[in-house]
mmCIF file of N, CA and C in Angstrom:
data_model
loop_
_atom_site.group_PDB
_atom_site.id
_atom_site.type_symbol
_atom_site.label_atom_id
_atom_site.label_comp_id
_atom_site.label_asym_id
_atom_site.label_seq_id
_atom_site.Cartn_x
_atom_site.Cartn_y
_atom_site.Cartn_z
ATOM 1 N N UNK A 1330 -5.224 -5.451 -66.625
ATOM 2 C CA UNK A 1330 -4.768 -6.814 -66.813
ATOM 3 C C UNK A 1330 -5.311 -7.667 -65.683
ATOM 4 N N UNK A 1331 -5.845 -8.591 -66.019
ATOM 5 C CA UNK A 1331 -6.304 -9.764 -64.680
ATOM 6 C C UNK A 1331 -4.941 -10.393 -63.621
ATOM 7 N N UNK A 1332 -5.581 -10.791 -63.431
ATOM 8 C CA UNK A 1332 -4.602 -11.439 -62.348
ATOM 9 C C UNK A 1332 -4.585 -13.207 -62.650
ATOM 10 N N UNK A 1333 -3.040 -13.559 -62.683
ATOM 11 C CA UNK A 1333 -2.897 -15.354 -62.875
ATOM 12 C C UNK A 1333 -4.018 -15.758 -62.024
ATOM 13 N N UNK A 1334 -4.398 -16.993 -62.863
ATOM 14 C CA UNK A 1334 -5.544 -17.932 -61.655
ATOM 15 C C UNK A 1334 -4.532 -19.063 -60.987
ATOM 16 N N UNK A 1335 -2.800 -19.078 -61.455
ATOM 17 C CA UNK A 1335 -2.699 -20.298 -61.274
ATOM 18 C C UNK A 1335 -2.351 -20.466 -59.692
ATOM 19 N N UNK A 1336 -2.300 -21.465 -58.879
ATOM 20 C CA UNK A 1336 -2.242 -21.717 -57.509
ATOM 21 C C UNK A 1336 -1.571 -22.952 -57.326
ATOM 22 N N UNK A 1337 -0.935 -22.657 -55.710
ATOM 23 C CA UNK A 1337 -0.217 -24.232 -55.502
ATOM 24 C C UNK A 1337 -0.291 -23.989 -53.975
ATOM 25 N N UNK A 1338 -0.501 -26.021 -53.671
ATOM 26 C CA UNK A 1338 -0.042 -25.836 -52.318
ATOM 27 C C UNK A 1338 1.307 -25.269 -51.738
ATOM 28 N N UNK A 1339 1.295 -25.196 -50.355
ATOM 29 C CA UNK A 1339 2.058 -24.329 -49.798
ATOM 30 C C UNK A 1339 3.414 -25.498 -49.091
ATOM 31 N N UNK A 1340 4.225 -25.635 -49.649
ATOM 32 C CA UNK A 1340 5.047 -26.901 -49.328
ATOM 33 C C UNK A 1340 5.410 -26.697 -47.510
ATOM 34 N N UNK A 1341 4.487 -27.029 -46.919
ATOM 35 C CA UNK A 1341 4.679 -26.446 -45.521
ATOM 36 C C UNK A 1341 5.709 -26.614 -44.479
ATOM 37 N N UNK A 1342 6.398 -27.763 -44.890
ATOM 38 C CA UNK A 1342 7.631 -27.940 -44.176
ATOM 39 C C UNK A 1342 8.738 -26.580 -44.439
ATOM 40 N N UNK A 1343 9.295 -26.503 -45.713
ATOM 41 C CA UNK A 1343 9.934 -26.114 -46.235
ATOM 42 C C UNK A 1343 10.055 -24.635 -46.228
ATOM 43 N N UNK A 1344 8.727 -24.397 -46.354
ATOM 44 C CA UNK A 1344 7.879 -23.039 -45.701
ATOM 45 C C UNK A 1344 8.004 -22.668 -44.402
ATOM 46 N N UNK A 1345 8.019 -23.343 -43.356
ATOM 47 C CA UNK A 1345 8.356 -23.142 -41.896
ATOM 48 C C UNK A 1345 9.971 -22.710 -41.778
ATOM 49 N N UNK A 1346 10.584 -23.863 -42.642
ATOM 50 C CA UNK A 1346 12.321 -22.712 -42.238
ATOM 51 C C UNK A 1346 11.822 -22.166 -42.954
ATOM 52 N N UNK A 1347 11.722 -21.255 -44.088
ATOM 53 C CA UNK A 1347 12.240 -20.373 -44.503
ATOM 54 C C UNK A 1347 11.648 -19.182 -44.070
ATOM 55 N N UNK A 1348 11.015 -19.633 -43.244
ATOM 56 C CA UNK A 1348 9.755 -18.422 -41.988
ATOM 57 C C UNK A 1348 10.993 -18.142 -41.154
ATOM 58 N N UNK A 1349 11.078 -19.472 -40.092
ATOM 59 C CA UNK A 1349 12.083 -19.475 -39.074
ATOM 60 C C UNK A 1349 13.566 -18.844 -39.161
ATOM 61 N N UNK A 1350 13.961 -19.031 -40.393
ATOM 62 C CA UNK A 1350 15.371 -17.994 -40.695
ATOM 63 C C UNK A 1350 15.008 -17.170 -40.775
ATOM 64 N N UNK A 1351 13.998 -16.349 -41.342
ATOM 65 C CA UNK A 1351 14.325 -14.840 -42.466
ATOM 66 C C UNK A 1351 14.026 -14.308 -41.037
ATOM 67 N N UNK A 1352 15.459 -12.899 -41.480
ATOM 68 C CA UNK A 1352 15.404 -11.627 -40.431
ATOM 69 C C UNK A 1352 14.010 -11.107 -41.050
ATOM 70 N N UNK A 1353 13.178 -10.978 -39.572
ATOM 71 C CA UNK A 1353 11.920 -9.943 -39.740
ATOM 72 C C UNK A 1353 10.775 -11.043 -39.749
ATOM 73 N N UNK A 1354 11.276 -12.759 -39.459
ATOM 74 C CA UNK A 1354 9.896 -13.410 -39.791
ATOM 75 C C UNK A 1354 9.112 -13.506 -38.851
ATOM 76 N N UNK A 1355 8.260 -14.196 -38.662
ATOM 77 C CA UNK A 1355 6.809 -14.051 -37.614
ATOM 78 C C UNK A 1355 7.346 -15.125 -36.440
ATOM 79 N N UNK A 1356 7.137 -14.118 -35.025
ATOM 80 C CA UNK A 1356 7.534 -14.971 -34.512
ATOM 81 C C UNK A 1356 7.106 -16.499 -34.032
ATOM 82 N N UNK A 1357 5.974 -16.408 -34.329
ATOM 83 C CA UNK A 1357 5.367 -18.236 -34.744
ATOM 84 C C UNK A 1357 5.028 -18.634 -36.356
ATOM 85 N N UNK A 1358 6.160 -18.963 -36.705
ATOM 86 C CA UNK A 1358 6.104 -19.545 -38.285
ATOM 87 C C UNK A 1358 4.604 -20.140 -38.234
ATOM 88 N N UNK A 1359 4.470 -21.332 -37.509
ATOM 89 C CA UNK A 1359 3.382 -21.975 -37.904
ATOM 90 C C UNK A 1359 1.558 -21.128 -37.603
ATOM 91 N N UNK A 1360 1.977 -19.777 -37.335
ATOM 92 C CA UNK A 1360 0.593 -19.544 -36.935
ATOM 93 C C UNK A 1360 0.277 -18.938 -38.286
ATOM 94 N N UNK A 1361 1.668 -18.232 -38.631
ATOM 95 C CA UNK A 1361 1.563 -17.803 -40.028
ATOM 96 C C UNK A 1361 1.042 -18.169 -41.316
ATOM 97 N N UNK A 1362 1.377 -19.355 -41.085
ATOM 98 C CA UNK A 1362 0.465 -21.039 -41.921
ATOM 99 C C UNK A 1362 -0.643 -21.298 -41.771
ATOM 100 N N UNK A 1363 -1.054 -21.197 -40.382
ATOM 101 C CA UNK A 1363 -2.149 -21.454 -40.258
ATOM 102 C C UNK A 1363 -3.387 -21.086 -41.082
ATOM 103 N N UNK A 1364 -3.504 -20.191 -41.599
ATOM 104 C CA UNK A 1364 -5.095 -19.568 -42.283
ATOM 105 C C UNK A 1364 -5.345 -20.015 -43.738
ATOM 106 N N UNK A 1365 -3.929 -20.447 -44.285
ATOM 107 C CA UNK A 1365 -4.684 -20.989 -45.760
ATOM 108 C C UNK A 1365 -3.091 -22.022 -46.254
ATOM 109 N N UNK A 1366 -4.048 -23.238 -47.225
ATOM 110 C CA UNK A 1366 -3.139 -23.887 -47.402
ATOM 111 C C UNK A 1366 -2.250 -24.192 -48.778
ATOM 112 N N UNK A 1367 -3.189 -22.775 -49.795
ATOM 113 C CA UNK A 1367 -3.103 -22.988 -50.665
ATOM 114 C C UNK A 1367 -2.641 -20.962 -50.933
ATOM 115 N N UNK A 1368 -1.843 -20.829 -52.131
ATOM 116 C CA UNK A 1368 -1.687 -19.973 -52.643
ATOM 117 C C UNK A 1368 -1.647 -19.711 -53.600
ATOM 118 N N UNK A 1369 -2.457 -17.930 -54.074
ATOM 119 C CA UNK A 1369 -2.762 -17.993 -55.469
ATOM 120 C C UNK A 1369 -1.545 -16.562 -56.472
ATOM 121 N N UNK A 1370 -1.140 -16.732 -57.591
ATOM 122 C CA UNK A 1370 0.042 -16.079 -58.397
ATOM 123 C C UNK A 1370 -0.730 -15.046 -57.960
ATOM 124 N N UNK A 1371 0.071 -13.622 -57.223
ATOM 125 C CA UNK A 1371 -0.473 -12.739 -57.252
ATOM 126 C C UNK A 1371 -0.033 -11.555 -58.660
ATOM 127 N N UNK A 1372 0.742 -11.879 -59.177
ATOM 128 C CA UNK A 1372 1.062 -11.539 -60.722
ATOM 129 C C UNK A 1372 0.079 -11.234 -61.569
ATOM 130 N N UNK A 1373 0.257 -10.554 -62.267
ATOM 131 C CA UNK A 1373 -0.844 -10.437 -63.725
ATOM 132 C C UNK A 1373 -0.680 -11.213 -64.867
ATOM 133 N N UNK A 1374 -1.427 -11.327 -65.760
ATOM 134 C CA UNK A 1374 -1.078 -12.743 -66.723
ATOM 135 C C UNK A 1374 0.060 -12.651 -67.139
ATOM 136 N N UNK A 1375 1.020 -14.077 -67.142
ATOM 137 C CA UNK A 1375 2.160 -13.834 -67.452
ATOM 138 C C UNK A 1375 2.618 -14.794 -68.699
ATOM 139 N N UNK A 1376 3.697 -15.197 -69.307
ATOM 140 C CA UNK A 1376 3.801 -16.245 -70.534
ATOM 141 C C UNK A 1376 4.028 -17.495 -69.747
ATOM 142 N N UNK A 1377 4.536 -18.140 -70.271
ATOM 143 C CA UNK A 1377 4.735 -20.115 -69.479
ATOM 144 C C UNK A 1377 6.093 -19.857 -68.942
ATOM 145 N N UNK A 1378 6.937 -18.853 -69.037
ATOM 146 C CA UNK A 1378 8.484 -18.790 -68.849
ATOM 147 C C UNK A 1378 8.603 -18.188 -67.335
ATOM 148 N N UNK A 1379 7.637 -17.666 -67.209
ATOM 149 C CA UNK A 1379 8.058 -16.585 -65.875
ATOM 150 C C UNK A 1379 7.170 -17.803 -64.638
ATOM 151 N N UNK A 1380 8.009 -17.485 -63.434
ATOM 152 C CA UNK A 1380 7.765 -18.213 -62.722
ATOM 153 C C UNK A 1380 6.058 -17.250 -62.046
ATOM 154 N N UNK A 1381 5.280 -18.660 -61.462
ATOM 155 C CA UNK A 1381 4.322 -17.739 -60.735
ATOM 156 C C UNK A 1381 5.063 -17.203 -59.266
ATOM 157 N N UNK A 1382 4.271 -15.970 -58.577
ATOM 158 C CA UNK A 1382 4.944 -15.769 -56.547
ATOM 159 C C UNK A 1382 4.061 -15.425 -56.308
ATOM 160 N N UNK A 1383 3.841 -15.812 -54.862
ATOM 161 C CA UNK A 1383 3.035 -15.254 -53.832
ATOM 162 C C UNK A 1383 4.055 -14.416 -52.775
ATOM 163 N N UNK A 1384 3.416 -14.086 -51.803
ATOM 164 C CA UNK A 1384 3.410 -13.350 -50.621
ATOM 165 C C UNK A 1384 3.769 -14.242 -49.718
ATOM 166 N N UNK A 1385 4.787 -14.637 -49.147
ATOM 167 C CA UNK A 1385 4.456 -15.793 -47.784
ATOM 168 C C UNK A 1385 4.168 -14.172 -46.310
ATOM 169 N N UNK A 1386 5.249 -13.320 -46.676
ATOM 170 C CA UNK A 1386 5.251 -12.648 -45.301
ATOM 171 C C UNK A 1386 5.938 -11.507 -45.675
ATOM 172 N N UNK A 1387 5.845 -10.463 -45.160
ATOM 173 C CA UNK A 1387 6.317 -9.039 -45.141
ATOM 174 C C UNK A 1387 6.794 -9.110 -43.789
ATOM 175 N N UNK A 1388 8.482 -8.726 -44.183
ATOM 176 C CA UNK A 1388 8.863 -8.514 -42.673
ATOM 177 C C UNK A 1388 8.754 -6.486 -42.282
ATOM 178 N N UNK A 1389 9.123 -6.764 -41.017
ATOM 179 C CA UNK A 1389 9.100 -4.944 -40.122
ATOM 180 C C UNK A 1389 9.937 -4.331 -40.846
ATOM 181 N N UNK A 1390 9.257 -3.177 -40.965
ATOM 182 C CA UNK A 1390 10.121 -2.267 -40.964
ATOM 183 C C UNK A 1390 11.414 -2.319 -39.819
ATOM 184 N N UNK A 1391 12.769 -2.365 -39.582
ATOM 185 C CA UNK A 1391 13.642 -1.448 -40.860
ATOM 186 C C UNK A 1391 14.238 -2.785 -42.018
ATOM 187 N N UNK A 1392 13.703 -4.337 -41.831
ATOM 188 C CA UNK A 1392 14.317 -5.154 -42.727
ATOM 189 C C UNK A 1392 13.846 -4.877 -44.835
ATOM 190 N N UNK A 1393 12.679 -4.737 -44.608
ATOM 191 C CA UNK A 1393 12.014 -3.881 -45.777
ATOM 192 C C UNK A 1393 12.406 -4.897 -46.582
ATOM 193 N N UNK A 1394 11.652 -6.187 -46.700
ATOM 194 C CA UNK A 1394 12.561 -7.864 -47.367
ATOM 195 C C UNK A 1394 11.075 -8.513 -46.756
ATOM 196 N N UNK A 1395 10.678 -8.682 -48.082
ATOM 197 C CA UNK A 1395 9.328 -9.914 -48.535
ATOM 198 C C UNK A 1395 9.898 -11.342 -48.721
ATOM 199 N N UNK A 1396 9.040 -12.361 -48.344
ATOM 200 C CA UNK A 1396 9.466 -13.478 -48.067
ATOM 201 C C UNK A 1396 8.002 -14.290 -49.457
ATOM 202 N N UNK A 1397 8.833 -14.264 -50.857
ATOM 203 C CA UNK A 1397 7.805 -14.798 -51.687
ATOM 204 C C UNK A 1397 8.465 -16.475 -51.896
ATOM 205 N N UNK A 1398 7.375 -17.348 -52.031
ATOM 206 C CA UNK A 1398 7.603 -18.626 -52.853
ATOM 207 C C UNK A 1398 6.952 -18.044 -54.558
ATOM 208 N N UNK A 1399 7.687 -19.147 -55.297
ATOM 209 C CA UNK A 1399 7.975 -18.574 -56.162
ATOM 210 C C UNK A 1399 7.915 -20.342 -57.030
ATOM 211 N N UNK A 1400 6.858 -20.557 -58.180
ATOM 212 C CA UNK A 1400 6.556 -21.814 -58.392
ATOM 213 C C UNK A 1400 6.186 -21.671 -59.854
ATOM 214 N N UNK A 1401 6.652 -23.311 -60.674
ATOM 215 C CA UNK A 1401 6.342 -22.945 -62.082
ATOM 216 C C UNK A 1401 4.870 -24.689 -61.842
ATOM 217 N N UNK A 1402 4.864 -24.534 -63.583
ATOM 218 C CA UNK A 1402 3.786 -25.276 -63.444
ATOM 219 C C UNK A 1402 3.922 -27.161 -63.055
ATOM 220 N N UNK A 1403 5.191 -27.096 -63.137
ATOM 221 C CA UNK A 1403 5.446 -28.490 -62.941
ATOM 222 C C UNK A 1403 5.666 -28.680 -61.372
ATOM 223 N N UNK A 1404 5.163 -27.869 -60.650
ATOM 224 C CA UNK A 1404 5.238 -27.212 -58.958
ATOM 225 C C UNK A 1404 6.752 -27.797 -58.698
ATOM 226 N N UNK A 1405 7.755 -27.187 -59.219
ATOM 227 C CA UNK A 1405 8.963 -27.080 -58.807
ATOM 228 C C UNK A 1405 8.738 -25.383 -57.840
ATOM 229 N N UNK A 1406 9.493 -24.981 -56.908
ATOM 230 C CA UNK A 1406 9.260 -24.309 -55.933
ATOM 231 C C UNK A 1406 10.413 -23.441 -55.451
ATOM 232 N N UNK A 1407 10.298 -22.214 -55.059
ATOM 233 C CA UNK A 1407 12.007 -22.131 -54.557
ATOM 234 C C UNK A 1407 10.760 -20.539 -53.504
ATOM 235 N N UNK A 1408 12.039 -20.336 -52.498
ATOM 236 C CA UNK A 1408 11.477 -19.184 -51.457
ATOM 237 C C UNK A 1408 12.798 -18.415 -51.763
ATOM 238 N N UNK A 1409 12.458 -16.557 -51.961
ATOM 239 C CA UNK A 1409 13.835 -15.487 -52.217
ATOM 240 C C UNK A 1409 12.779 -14.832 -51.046
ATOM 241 N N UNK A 1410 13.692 -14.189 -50.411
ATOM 242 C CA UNK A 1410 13.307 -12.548 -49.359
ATOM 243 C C UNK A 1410 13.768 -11.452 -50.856
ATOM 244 N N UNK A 1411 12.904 -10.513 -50.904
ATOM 245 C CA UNK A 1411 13.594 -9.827 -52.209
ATOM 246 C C UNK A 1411 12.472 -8.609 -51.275
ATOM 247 N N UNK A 1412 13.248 -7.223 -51.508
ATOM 248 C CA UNK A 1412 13.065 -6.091 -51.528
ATOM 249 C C UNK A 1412 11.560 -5.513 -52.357
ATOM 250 N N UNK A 1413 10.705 -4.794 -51.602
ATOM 251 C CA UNK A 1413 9.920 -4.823 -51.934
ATOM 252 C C UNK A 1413 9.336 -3.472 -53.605
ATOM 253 N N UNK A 1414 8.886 -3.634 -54.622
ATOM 254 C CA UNK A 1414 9.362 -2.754 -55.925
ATOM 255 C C UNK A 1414 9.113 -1.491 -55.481
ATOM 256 N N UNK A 1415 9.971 -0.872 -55.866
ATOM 257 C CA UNK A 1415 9.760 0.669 -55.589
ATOM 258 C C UNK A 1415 9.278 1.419 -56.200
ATOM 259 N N UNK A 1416 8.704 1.027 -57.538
ATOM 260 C CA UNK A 1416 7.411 1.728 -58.348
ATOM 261 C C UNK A 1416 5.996 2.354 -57.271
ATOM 262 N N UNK A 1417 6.178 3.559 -57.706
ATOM 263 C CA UNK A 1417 4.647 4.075 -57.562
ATOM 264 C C UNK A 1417 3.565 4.281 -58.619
ATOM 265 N N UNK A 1418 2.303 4.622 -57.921
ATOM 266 C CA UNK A 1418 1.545 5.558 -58.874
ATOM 267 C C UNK A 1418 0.855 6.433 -58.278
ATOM 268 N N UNK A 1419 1.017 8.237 -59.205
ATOM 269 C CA UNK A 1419 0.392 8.685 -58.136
ATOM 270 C C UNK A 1419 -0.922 9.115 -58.512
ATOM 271 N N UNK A 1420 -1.748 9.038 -57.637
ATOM 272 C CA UNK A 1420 -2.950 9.458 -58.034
ATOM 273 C C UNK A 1420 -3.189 10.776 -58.569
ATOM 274 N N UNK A 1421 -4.112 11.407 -57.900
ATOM 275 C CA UNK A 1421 -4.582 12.649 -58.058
ATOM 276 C C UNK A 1421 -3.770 14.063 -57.654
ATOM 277 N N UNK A 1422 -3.107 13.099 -56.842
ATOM 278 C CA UNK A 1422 -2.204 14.483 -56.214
ATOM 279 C C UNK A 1422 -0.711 13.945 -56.323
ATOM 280 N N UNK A 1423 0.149 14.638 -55.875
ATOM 281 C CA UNK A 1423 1.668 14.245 -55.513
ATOM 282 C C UNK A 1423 1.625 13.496 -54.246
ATOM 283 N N UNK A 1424 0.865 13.900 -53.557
ATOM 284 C CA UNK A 1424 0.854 13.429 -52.095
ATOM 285 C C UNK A 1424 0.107 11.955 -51.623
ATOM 286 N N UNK A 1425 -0.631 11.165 -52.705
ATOM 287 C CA UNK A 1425 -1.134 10.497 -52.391
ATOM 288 C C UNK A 1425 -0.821 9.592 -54.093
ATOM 289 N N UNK A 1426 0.085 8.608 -53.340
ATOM 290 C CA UNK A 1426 -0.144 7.772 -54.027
ATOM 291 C C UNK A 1426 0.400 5.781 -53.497
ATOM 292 N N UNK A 1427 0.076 5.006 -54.884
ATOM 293 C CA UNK A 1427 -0.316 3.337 -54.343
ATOM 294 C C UNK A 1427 1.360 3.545 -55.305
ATOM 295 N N UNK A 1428 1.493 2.607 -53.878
ATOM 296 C CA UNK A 1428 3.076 1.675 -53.583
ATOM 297 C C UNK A 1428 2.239 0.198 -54.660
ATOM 298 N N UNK A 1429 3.510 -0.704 -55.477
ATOM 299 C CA UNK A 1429 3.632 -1.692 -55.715
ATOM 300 C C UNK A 1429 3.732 -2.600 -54.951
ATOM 301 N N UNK A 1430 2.801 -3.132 -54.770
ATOM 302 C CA UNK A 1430 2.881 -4.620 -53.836
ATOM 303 C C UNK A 1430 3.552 -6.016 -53.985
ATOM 304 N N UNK A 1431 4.248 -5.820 -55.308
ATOM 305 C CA UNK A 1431 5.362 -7.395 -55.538
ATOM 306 C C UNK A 1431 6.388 -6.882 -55.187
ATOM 307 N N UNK A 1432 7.676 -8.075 -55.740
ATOM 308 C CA UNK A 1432 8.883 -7.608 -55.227
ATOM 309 C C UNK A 1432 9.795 -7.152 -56.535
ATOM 310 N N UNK A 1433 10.849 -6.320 -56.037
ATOM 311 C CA UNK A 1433 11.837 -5.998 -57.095
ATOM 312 C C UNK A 1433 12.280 -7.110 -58.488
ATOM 313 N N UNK A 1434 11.558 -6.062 -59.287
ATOM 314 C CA UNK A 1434 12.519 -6.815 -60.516
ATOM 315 C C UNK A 1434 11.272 -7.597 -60.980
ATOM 316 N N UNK A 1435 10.076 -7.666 -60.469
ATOM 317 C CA UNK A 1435 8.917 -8.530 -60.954
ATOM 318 C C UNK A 1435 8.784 -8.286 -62.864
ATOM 319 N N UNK A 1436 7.819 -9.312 -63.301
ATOM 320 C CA UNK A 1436 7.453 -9.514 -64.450
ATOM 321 C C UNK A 1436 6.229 -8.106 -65.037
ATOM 322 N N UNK A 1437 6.299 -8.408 -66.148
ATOM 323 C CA UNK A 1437 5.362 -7.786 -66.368
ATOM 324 C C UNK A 1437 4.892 -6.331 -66.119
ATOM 325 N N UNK A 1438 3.193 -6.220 -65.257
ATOM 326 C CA UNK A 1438 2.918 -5.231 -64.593
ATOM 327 C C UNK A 1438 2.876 -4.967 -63.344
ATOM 328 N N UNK A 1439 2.757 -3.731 -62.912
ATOM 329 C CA UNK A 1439 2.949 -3.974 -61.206
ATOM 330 C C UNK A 1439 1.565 -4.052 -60.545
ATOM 331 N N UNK A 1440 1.146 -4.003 -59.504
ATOM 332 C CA UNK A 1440 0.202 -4.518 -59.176
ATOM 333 C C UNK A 1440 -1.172 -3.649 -58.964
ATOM 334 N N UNK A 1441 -0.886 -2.210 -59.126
ATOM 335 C CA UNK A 1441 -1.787 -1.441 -59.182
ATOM 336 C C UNK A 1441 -3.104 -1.820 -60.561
ATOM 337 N N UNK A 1442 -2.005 -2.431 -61.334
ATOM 338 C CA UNK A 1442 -2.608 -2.387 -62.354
ATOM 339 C C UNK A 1442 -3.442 -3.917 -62.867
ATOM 340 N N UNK A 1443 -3.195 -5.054 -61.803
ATOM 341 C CA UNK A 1443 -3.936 -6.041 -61.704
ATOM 342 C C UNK A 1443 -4.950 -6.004 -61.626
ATOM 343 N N UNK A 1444 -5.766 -7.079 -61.887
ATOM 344 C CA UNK A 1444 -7.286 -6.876 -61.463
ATOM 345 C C UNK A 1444 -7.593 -8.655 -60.957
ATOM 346 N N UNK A 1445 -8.188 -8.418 -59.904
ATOM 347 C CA UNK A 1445 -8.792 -9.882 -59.399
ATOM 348 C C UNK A 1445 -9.900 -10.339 -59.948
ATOM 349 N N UNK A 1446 -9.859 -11.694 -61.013
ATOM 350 C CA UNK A 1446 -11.036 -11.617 -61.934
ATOM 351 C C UNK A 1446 -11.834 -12.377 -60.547
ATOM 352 N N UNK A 1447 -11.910 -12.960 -59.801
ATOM 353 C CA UNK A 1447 -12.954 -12.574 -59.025
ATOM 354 C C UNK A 1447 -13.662 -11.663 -58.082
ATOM 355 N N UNK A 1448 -12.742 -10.814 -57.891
ATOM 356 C CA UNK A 1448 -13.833 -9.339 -57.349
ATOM 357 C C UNK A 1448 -14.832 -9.325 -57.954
ATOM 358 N N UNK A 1449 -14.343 -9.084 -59.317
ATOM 359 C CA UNK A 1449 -16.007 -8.410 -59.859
ATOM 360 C C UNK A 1449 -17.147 -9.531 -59.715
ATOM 361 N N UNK A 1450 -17.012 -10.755 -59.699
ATOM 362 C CA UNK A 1450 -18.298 -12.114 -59.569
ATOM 363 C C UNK A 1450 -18.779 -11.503 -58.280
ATOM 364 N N UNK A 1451 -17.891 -11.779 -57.045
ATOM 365 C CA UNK A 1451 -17.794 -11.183 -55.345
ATOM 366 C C UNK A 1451 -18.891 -10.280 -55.632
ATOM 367 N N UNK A 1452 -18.418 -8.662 -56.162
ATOM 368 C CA UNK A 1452 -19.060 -7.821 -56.051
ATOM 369 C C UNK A 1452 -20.439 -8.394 -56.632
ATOM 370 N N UNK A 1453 -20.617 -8.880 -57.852
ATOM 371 C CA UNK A 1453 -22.045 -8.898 -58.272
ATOM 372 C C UNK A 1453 -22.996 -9.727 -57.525
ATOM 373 N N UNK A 1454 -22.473 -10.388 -57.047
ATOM 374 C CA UNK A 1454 -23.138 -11.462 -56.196
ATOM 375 C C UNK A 1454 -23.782 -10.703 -54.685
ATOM 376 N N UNK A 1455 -22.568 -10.190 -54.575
ATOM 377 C CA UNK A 1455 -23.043 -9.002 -53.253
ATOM 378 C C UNK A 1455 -24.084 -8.360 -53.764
ATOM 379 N N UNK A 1456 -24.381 -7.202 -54.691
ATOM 380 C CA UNK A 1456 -24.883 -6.776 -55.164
ATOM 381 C C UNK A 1456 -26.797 -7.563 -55.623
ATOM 382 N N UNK A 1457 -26.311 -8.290 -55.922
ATOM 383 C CA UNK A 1457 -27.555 -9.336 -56.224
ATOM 384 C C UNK A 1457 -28.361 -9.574 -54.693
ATOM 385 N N UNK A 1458 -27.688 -10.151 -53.717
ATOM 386 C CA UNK A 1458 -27.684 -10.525 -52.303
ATOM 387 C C UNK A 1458 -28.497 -9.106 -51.730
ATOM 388 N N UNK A 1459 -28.053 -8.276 -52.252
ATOM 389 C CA UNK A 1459 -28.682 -6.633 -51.279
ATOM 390 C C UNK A 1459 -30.246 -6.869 -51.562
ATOM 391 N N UNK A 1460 -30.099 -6.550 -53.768
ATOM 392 C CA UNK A 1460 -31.486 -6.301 -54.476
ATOM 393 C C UNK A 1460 -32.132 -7.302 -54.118
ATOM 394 N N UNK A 1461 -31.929 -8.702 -53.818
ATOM 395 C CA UNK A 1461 -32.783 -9.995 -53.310
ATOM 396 C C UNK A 1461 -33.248 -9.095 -51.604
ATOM 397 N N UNK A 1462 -32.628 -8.870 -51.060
ATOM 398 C CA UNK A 1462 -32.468 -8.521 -49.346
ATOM 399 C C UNK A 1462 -34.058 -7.403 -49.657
ATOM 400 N N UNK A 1463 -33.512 -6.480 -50.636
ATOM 401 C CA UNK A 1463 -34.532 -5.594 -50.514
ATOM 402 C C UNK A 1463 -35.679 -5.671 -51.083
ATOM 403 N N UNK A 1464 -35.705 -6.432 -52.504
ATOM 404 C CA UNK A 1464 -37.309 -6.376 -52.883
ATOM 405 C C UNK A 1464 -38.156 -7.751 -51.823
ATOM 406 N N UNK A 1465 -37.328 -8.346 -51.042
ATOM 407 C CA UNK A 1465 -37.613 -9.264 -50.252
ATOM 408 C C UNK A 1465 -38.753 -8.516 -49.112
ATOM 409 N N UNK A 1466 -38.102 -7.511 -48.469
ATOM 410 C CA UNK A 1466 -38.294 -5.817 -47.417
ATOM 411 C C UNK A 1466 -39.724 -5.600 -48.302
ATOM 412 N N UNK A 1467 -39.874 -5.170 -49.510
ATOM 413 C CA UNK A 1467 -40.608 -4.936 -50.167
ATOM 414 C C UNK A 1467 -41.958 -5.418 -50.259
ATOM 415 N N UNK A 1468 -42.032 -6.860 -50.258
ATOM 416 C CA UNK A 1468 -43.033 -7.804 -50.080
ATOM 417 C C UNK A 1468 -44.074 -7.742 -48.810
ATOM 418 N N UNK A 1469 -43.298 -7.375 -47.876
ATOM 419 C CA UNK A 1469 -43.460 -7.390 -46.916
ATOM 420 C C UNK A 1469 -44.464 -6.687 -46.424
#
């Protein structure tokens, strides 16, 4: 399943308390902010009913309480700390397997099973960038 494209700014005031309260948050809210101003549904496609969430912050271990905003399309907005899902999957072995990266009670699928429809452009482009790099070497 892809991953939502939809995105919203990051209501940054509003965003700073809810940094500054939560047990486990960073101890400079605003540095936390700092690197991007925009956030994208890290969800997999979902219907018009379910709200989109991001990630604002993962607090320490022993609080084990994600700090998501949580936004529909009319960018109405709300921030929950919610427990992080306790779904696994295990790979190949018993011993090795991928933790769910949303929070409890999420929509849909969990996140193992997302896919970032831009990786694969990323990758090809990389990919392109090498074979240009090398028949370039080639000429030479």
């Amino acid at each position: 399943m892809l991953q939502c494209t939809a995105y919203t700014e990051i209501p940054e005031i509003d965003a700073l308390v809810a940094l500054t309260v939560m047990e486990g948050g960073p101890d400079q809210p605003p540095d936390a902010l700092a690197l991007c101003d925009f956030l994208l549904c890290e969800l997999g496609e979902h219907d018009d009913q379910a709200e989109h969430a991001a990630q604002l912050w993962t607090a320490e271990i022993p609080v084990m309480r994600d700090l998501w905003l949580f936004w529909t399309d009319t960018r109405t907005y709300r921030f929950a700390e919610l427990p992080p899902c306790p779904a696994t999957a295990h790979a190949d072995s018993v011993t090795r397997a991928q933790a769910c990266m949303f929070y409890v009670g999420h929509c849909a699928h969990h996140s193992w099973q997302v896919t970032d429809p831009l990786d694969e452009v990323l990758a090809e482009r990389a990919r392109a960038e090498v074979q240009r790099i090398w028949d370039t070497r080639g000429e030479t």
